[in-house]
Amino acid sequence: MSTADKMMSQMADKGGFIAALDQSGGSTPGALKQYGIAESEYSDESQMFALMHDMRVRIITAPSFTGDKVIGAILFERTMDGDVNGESVPAYLWRERGVVPFVKIDKGLEAEADGVQLMKPMPDLDALLARAAKLGVYGTKERSTIRLPSESGIRAIVRQQFAVAEQVRKHGLVPILEPEVLIKSSDKAACEQLLHDYVLEELQKLPEDARIMLKVTIPEVADLYDDIARDPRMVRVVALSGGYPLDQACEKLRHNHRMIASFSRALIGDLRHQMDDAQFDAALGEVIGEIYDASVHKA
């Protein structure tokens, strides 16, 4: 079986979850602060990203971070281009950890309009996708947000997500579409129903051999996305934590039977720079166990 086939089989069928290690420039200071590194401890963007890379390397080299429970990892572009022990991060993840590598490709969000935030233009996307494919990356992730149940706004979000996904697929990569319904939306359930309907509509237009993934906020109506998850073109439906505390996110996830986790904030929230390696791995391992359990064992 080829490497690509092995990765596809793991993402489609293996029990576990995806670690989202893709905080970008705007969210990096907050992630470092939570990790125990104050803004006063670095003087420029280069130092900031170096510290963030060190944190991510510490996570992916920890003994508890393996493909036994973490089946995939989403990387920030700079992390994808970095190295671990002299090996590229994507290659290290797959060869040494058994974890399928993804890369975040969006460049941030436009200002809100019509109740949503579309992705900013990505003029260099083809170059990034070609580089990712060469590095052995399996797939990508692209995020936009939804705050209000606007039919036109959510339809625009979905159409943009599928258009970018088509560009990704042309490079032989598997796209994760991430139209995030904000958990503080005044009508989250209505947003999610519209999102479900428009995603299903666009999914059914794809050729039968297309393979994509979907990352969504854990829905108010349990199993809302089950029919989408059953479509043969959908490799997996995964859930973002969306700002829910870890215990709440895991409890909500247990009620969605065809959905696994792809958590970021909930995954790294208990990790601290000041921990020694044993403490760090113990804290990470405990969280990995909780998220894995919620992804695999359902209510």
PDB file of N, CA and C in Angstrom, residues 36-103:
ATOM      1  N   GLY A  36       2.594  30.170  29.105  1.00  0.00           N
ATOM      2  CA  GLY A  36       3.463  30.666  30.168  1.00  0.00           C
ATOM      3  C   GLY A  36       4.600  31.544  29.692  1.00  0.00           C
ATOM      4  N   ILE A  37       4.511  32.032  28.438  1.00  0.00           N
ATOM      5  CA  ILE A  37       5.543  32.920  27.892  1.00  0.00           C
ATOM      6  C   ILE A  37       4.912  34.281  27.618  1.00  0.00           C
ATOM      7  N   ALA A  38       5.304  35.289  28.392  1.00  0.00           N
ATOM      8  CA  ALA A  38       4.739  36.636  28.264  1.00  0.00           C
ATOM      9  C   ALA A  38       5.314  37.348  27.043  1.00  0.00           C
ATOM     10  N   GLU A  39       4.584  38.348  26.545  1.00  0.00           N
ATOM     11  CA  GLU A  39       5.047  39.114  25.387  1.00  0.00           C
ATOM     12  C   GLU A  39       6.373  39.820  25.660  1.00  0.00           C
ATOM     13  N   SER A  40       6.644  40.112  26.910  1.00  0.00           N
ATOM     14  CA  SER A  40       7.909  40.772  27.269  1.00  0.00           C
ATOM     15  C   SER A  40       9.124  39.865  27.071  1.00  0.00           C
ATOM     16  N   GLU A  41       8.879  38.569  26.858  1.00  0.00           N
ATOM     17  CA  GLU A  41       9.979  37.615  26.725  1.00  0.00           C
ATOM     18  C   GLU A  41      10.464  37.451  25.285  1.00  0.00           C
ATOM     19  N   TYR A  42       9.834  38.154  24.348  1.00  0.00           N
ATOM     20  CA  TYR A  42      10.341  38.175  22.972  1.00  0.00           C
ATOM     21  C   TYR A  42      10.177  39.579  22.425  1.00  0.00           C
ATOM     22  N   SER A  43      11.068  39.944  21.503  1.00  0.00           N
ATOM     23  CA  SER A  43      11.125  41.338  21.058  1.00  0.00           C
ATOM     24  C   SER A  43      10.596  41.561  19.656  1.00  0.00           C
ATOM     25  N   ASP A  44      10.456  40.512  18.871  1.00  0.00           N
ATOM     26  CA  ASP A  44       9.969  40.702  17.504  1.00  0.00           C
ATOM     27  C   ASP A  44       9.236  39.445  17.042  1.00  0.00           C
ATOM     28  N   GLU A  45       8.677  39.532  15.844  1.00  0.00           N
ATOM     29  CA  GLU A  45       7.884  38.430  15.295  1.00  0.00           C
ATOM     30  C   GLU A  45       8.713  37.174  15.094  1.00  0.00           C
ATOM     31  N   SER A  46       9.964  37.347  14.691  1.00  0.00           N
ATOM     32  CA  SER A  46      10.823  36.205  14.454  1.00  0.00           C
ATOM     33  C   SER A  46      11.027  35.394  15.732  1.00  0.00           C
ATOM     34  N   GLN A  47      11.298  36.086  16.847  1.00  0.00           N
ATOM     35  CA  GLN A  47      11.462  35.394  18.126  1.00  0.00           C
ATOM     36  C   GLN A  47      10.148  34.751  18.578  1.00  0.00           C
ATOM     37  N   MET A  48       9.045  35.447  18.333  1.00  0.00           N
ATOM     38  CA  MET A  48       7.741  34.925  18.708  1.00  0.00           C
ATOM     39  C   MET A  48       7.464  33.601  17.999  1.00  0.00           C
ATOM     40  N   PHE A  49       7.692  33.580  16.690  1.00  0.00           N
ATOM     41  CA  PHE A  49       7.420  32.356  15.941  1.00  0.00           C
ATOM     42  C   PHE A  49       8.408  31.239  16.299  1.00  0.00           C
ATOM     43  N   ALA A  50       9.628  31.607  16.648  1.00  0.00           N
ATOM     44  CA  ALA A  50      10.607  30.604  17.066  1.00  0.00           C
ATOM     45  C   ALA A  50      10.151  29.929  18.370  1.00  0.00           C
ATOM     46  N   LEU A  51       9.636  30.717  19.298  1.00  0.00           N
ATOM     47  CA  LEU A  51       9.123  30.163  20.556  1.00  0.00           C
ATOM     48  C   LEU A  51       7.909  29.272  20.301  1.00  0.00           C
ATOM     49  N   MET A  52       7.044  29.698  19.362  1.00  0.00           N
ATOM     50  CA  MET A  52       5.870  28.897  19.032  1.00  0.00           C
ATOM     51  C   MET A  52       6.293  27.580  18.380  1.00  0.00           C
ATOM     52  N   HIS A  53       7.301  27.644  17.524  1.00  0.00           N
ATOM     53  CA  HIS A  53       7.801  26.423  16.890  1.00  0.00           C
ATOM     54  C   HIS A  53       8.351  25.470  17.949  1.00  0.00           C
ATOM     55  N   ASP A  54       9.080  26.026  18.915  1.00  0.00           N
ATOM     56  CA  ASP A  54       9.631  25.192  19.991  1.00  0.00           C
ATOM     57  C   ASP A  54       8.511  24.495  20.765  1.00  0.00           C
ATOM     58  N   MET A  55       7.406  25.216  21.001  1.00  0.00           N
ATOM     59  CA  MET A  55       6.283  24.624  21.715  1.00  0.00           C
ATOM     60  C   MET A  55       5.684  23.478  20.909  1.00  0.00           C
ATOM     61  N   ARG A  56       5.496  23.697  19.628  1.00  0.00           N
ATOM     62  CA  ARG A  56       4.906  22.657  18.784  1.00  0.00           C
ATOM     63  C   ARG A  56       5.819  21.441  18.678  1.00  0.00           C
ATOM     64  N   VAL A  57       7.125  21.694  18.559  1.00  0.00           N
ATOM     65  CA  VAL A  57       8.079  20.586  18.506  1.00  0.00           C
ATOM     66  C   VAL A  57       8.037  19.794  19.809  1.00  0.00           C
ATOM     67  N   ARG A  58       7.924  20.500  20.934  1.00  0.00           N
ATOM     68  CA  ARG A  58       7.844  19.806  22.219  1.00  0.00           C
ATOM     69  C   ARG A  58       6.601  18.912  22.285  1.00  0.00           C
ATOM     70  N   ILE A  59       5.507  19.386  21.697  1.00  0.00           N
ATOM     71  CA  ILE A  59       4.273  18.589  21.683  1.00  0.00           C
ATOM     72  C   ILE A  59       4.440  17.344  20.819  1.00  0.00           C
ATOM     73  N   ILE A  60       4.906  17.536  19.584  1.00  0.00           N
ATOM     74  CA  ILE A  60       4.911  16.407  18.650  1.00  0.00           C
ATOM     75  C   ILE A  60       6.029  15.397  18.944  1.00  0.00           C
ATOM     76  N   THR A  61       7.032  15.797  19.759  1.00  0.00           N
ATOM     77  CA  THR A  61       8.079  14.850  20.137  1.00  0.00           C
ATOM     78  C   THR A  61       7.816  14.208  21.494  1.00  0.00           C
ATOM     79  N   ALA A  62       6.752  14.634  22.182  1.00  0.00           N
ATOM     80  CA  ALA A  62       6.409  14.042  23.480  1.00  0.00           C
ATOM     81  C   ALA A  62       6.018  12.573  23.287  1.00  0.00           C
ATOM     82  N   PRO A  63       6.405  11.701  24.202  1.00  0.00           N
ATOM     83  CA  PRO A  63       6.105  10.267  24.051  1.00  0.00           C
ATOM     84  C   PRO A  63       4.618   9.954  23.848  1.00  0.00           C
ATOM     85  N   SER A  64       3.733  10.759  24.441  1.00  0.00           N
ATOM     86  CA  SER A  64       2.295  10.469  24.345  1.00  0.00           C
ATOM     87  C   SER A  64       1.677  10.896  23.017  1.00  0.00           C
ATOM     88  N   PHE A  65       2.424  11.660  22.210  1.00  0.00           N
ATOM     89  CA  PHE A  65       1.885  12.173  20.948  1.00  0.00           C
ATOM     90  C   PHE A  65       2.234  11.200  19.825  1.00  0.00           C
ATOM     91  N   THR A  66       1.381  10.208  19.619  1.00  0.00           N
ATOM     92  CA  THR A  66       1.620   9.215  18.568  1.00  0.00           C
ATOM     93  C   THR A  66       0.319   8.918  17.834  1.00  0.00           C
ATOM     94  N   GLY A  67       0.454   8.207  16.715  1.00  0.00           N
ATOM     95  CA  GLY A  67      -0.694   7.832  15.911  1.00  0.00           C
ATOM     96  C   GLY A  67      -1.620   6.830  16.557  1.00  0.00           C
ATOM     97  N   ASP A  68      -1.262   6.329  17.739  1.00  0.00           N
ATOM     98  CA  ASP A  68      -2.175   5.439  18.444  1.00  0.00           C
ATOM     99  C   ASP A  68      -3.496   6.149  18.759  1.00  0.00           C
ATOM    100  N   LYS A  69      -3.399   7.433  19.108  1.00  0.00           N
ATOM    101  CA  LYS A  69      -4.597   8.205  19.446  1.00  0.00           C
ATOM    102  C   LYS A  69      -4.723   9.480  18.621  1.00  0.00           C
ATOM    103  N   VAL A  70      -3.592  10.067  18.238  1.00  0.00           N
ATOM    104  CA  VAL A  70      -3.592  11.290  17.426  1.00  0.00           C
ATOM    105  C   VAL A  70      -3.368  10.872  15.979  1.00  0.00           C
ATOM    106  N   ILE A  71      -4.433  10.802  15.187  1.00  0.00           N
ATOM    107  CA  ILE A  71      -4.291  10.251  13.839  1.00  0.00           C
ATOM    108  C   ILE A  71      -3.839  11.294  12.819  1.00  0.00           C
ATOM    109  N   GLY A  72      -3.991  12.588  13.162  1.00  0.00           N
ATOM    110  CA  GLY A  72      -3.568  13.645  12.259  1.00  0.00           C
ATOM    111  C   GLY A  72      -3.193  14.889  13.035  1.00  0.00           C
ATOM    112  N   ALA A  73      -2.452  15.788  12.382  1.00  0.00           N
ATOM    113  CA  ALA A  73      -2.087  17.057  13.006  1.00  0.00           C
ATOM    114  C   ALA A  73      -2.112  18.156  11.954  1.00  0.00           C
ATOM    115  N   ILE A  74      -2.756  19.269  12.297  1.00  0.00           N
ATOM    116  CA  ILE A  74      -2.820  20.428  11.398  1.00  0.00           C
ATOM    117  C   ILE A  74      -1.730  21.406  11.805  1.00  0.00           C
ATOM    118  N   LEU A  75      -0.886  21.782  10.853  1.00  0.00           N
ATOM    119  CA  LEU A  75       0.274  22.622  11.113  1.00  0.00           C
ATOM    120  C   LEU A  75       0.083  24.029  10.550  1.00  0.00           C
ATOM    121  N   PHE A  76       0.660  24.995  11.223  1.00  0.00           N
ATOM    122  CA  PHE A  76       0.827  26.339  10.668  1.00  0.00           C
ATOM    123  C   PHE A  76       1.888  26.238   9.558  1.00  0.00           C
ATOM    124  N   GLU A  77       1.799  27.095   8.552  1.00  0.00           N
ATOM    125  CA  GLU A  77       2.715  27.031   7.411  1.00  0.00           C
ATOM    126  C   GLU A  77       4.183  27.069   7.843  1.00  0.00           C
ATOM    127  N   ARG A  78       4.516  27.952   8.787  1.00  0.00           N
ATOM    128  CA  ARG A  78       5.905  28.038   9.247  1.00  0.00           C
ATOM    129  C   ARG A  78       6.354  26.749   9.927  1.00  0.00           C
ATOM    130  N   THR A  79       5.429  26.090  10.608  1.00  0.00           N
ATOM    131  CA  THR A  79       5.765  24.816  11.244  1.00  0.00           C
ATOM    132  C   THR A  79       6.005  23.751  10.183  1.00  0.00           C
ATOM    133  N   MET A  80       5.182  23.717   9.158  1.00  0.00           N
ATOM    134  CA  MET A  80       5.370  22.777   8.062  1.00  0.00           C
ATOM    135  C   MET A  80       6.748  22.933   7.435  1.00  0.00           C
ATOM    136  N   ASP A  81       7.198  24.172   7.319  1.00  0.00           N
ATOM    137  CA  ASP A  81       8.489  24.450   6.688  1.00  0.00           C
ATOM    138  C   ASP A  81       9.673  24.256   7.626  1.00  0.00           C
ATOM    139  N   GLY A  82       9.395  24.011   8.904  1.00  0.00           N
ATOM    140  CA  GLY A  82      10.466  23.816   9.877  1.00  0.00           C
ATOM    141  C   GLY A  82      10.933  22.375   9.932  1.00  0.00           C
ATOM    142  N   ASP A  83      11.804  22.098  10.905  1.00  0.00           N
ATOM    143  CA  ASP A  83      12.328  20.741  11.023  1.00  0.00           C
ATOM    144  C   ASP A  83      12.363  20.278  12.477  1.00  0.00           C
ATOM    145  N   VAL A  84      12.458  18.980  12.635  1.00  0.00           N
ATOM    146  CA  VAL A  84      12.587  18.332  13.939  1.00  0.00           C
ATOM    147  C   VAL A  84      13.741  17.344  13.835  1.00  0.00           C
ATOM    148  N   ASN A  85      14.758  17.539  14.639  1.00  0.00           N
ATOM    149  CA  ASN A  85      15.910  16.634  14.646  1.00  0.00           C
ATOM    150  C   ASN A  85      16.466  16.428  13.239  1.00  0.00           C
ATOM    151  N   GLY A  86      16.509  17.525  12.471  1.00  0.00           N
ATOM    152  CA  GLY A  86      17.083  17.462  11.130  1.00  0.00           C
ATOM    153  C   GLY A  86      16.164  16.909  10.058  1.00  0.00           C
ATOM    154  N   GLU A  87      14.923  16.645  10.402  1.00  0.00           N
ATOM    155  CA  GLU A  87      13.946  16.105   9.453  1.00  0.00           C
ATOM    156  C   GLU A  87      12.793  17.091   9.336  1.00  0.00           C
ATOM    157  N   SER A  88      12.187  17.204   8.152  1.00  0.00           N
ATOM    158  CA  SER A  88      11.058  18.116   8.009  1.00  0.00           C
ATOM    159  C   SER A  88       9.930  17.697   8.941  1.00  0.00           C
ATOM    160  N   VAL A  89       9.170  18.668   9.427  1.00  0.00           N
ATOM    161  CA  VAL A  89       8.094  18.362  10.375  1.00  0.00           C
ATOM    162  C   VAL A  89       7.080  17.374   9.791  1.00  0.00           C
ATOM    163  N   PRO A  90       6.591  17.566   8.548  1.00  0.00           N
ATOM    164  CA  PRO A  90       5.638  16.576   8.015  1.00  0.00           C
ATOM    165  C   PRO A  90       6.218  15.164   7.945  1.00  0.00           C
ATOM    166  N   ALA A  91       7.477  15.055   7.503  1.00  0.00           N
ATOM    167  CA  ALA A  91       8.096  13.735   7.412  1.00  0.00           C
ATOM    168  C   ALA A  91       8.254  13.116   8.794  1.00  0.00           C
ATOM    169  N   TYR A  92       8.668  13.908   9.778  1.00  0.00           N
ATOM    170  CA  TYR A  92       8.826  13.412  11.147  1.00  0.00           C
ATOM    171  C   TYR A  92       7.492  12.915  11.701  1.00  0.00           C
ATOM    172  N   LEU A  93       6.444  13.701  11.482  1.00  0.00           N
ATOM    173  CA  LEU A  93       5.131  13.309  12.003  1.00  0.00           C
ATOM    174  C   LEU A  93       4.721  11.941  11.484  1.00  0.00           C
ATOM    175  N   TRP A  94       4.877  11.726  10.200  1.00  0.00           N
ATOM    176  CA  TRP A  94       4.403  10.472   9.618  1.00  0.00           C
ATOM    177  C   TRP A  94       5.360   9.312   9.896  1.00  0.00           C
ATOM    178  N   ARG A  95       6.640   9.511   9.668  1.00  0.00           N
ATOM    179  CA  ARG A  95       7.599   8.408   9.790  1.00  0.00           C
ATOM    180  C   ARG A  95       7.888   8.021  11.238  1.00  0.00           C
ATOM    181  N   GLU A  96       7.979   9.030  12.108  1.00  0.00           N
ATOM    182  CA  GLU A  96       8.387   8.764  13.484  1.00  0.00           C
ATOM    183  C   GLU A  96       7.215   8.664  14.461  1.00  0.00           C
ATOM    184  N   ARG A  97       6.121   9.346  14.146  1.00  0.00           N
ATOM    185  CA  ARG A  97       4.996   9.394  15.074  1.00  0.00           C
ATOM    186  C   ARG A  97       3.756   8.670  14.570  1.00  0.00           C
ATOM    187  N   GLY A  98       3.697   8.404  13.261  1.00  0.00           N
ATOM    188  CA  GLY A  98       2.515   7.777  12.687  1.00  0.00           C
ATOM    189  C   GLY A  98       1.311   8.709  12.628  1.00  0.00           C
ATOM    190  N   VAL A  99       1.582  10.012  12.502  1.00  0.00           N
ATOM    191  CA  VAL A  99       0.540  11.040  12.498  1.00  0.00           C
ATOM    192  C   VAL A  99       0.480  11.684  11.113  1.00  0.00           C
ATOM    193  N   VAL A 100      -0.710  11.780  10.537  1.00  0.00           N
ATOM    194  CA  VAL A 100      -0.892  12.323   9.192  1.00  0.00           C
ATOM    195  C   VAL A 100      -0.816  13.856   9.229  1.00  0.00           C
ATOM    196  N   PRO A 101       0.051  14.476   8.408  1.00  0.00           N
ATOM    197  CA  PRO A 101       0.209  15.931   8.443  1.00  0.00           C
ATOM    198  C   PRO A 101      -0.747  16.691   7.513  1.00  0.00           C
ATOM    199  N   PHE A 102      -1.293  17.775   8.054  1.00  0.00           N
ATOM    200  CA  PHE A 102      -2.093  18.746   7.309  1.00  0.00           C
ATOM    201  C   PHE A 102      -1.438  20.120   7.470  1.00  0.00           C
ATOM    202  N   VAL A 103      -1.839  21.086   6.624  1.00  0.00           N
ATOM    203  CA  VAL A 103      -1.360  22.456   6.789  1.00  0.00           C
ATOM    204  C   VAL A 103      -2.524  23.439   6.669  1.00  0.00           C
TER     205      VAL A 103
END
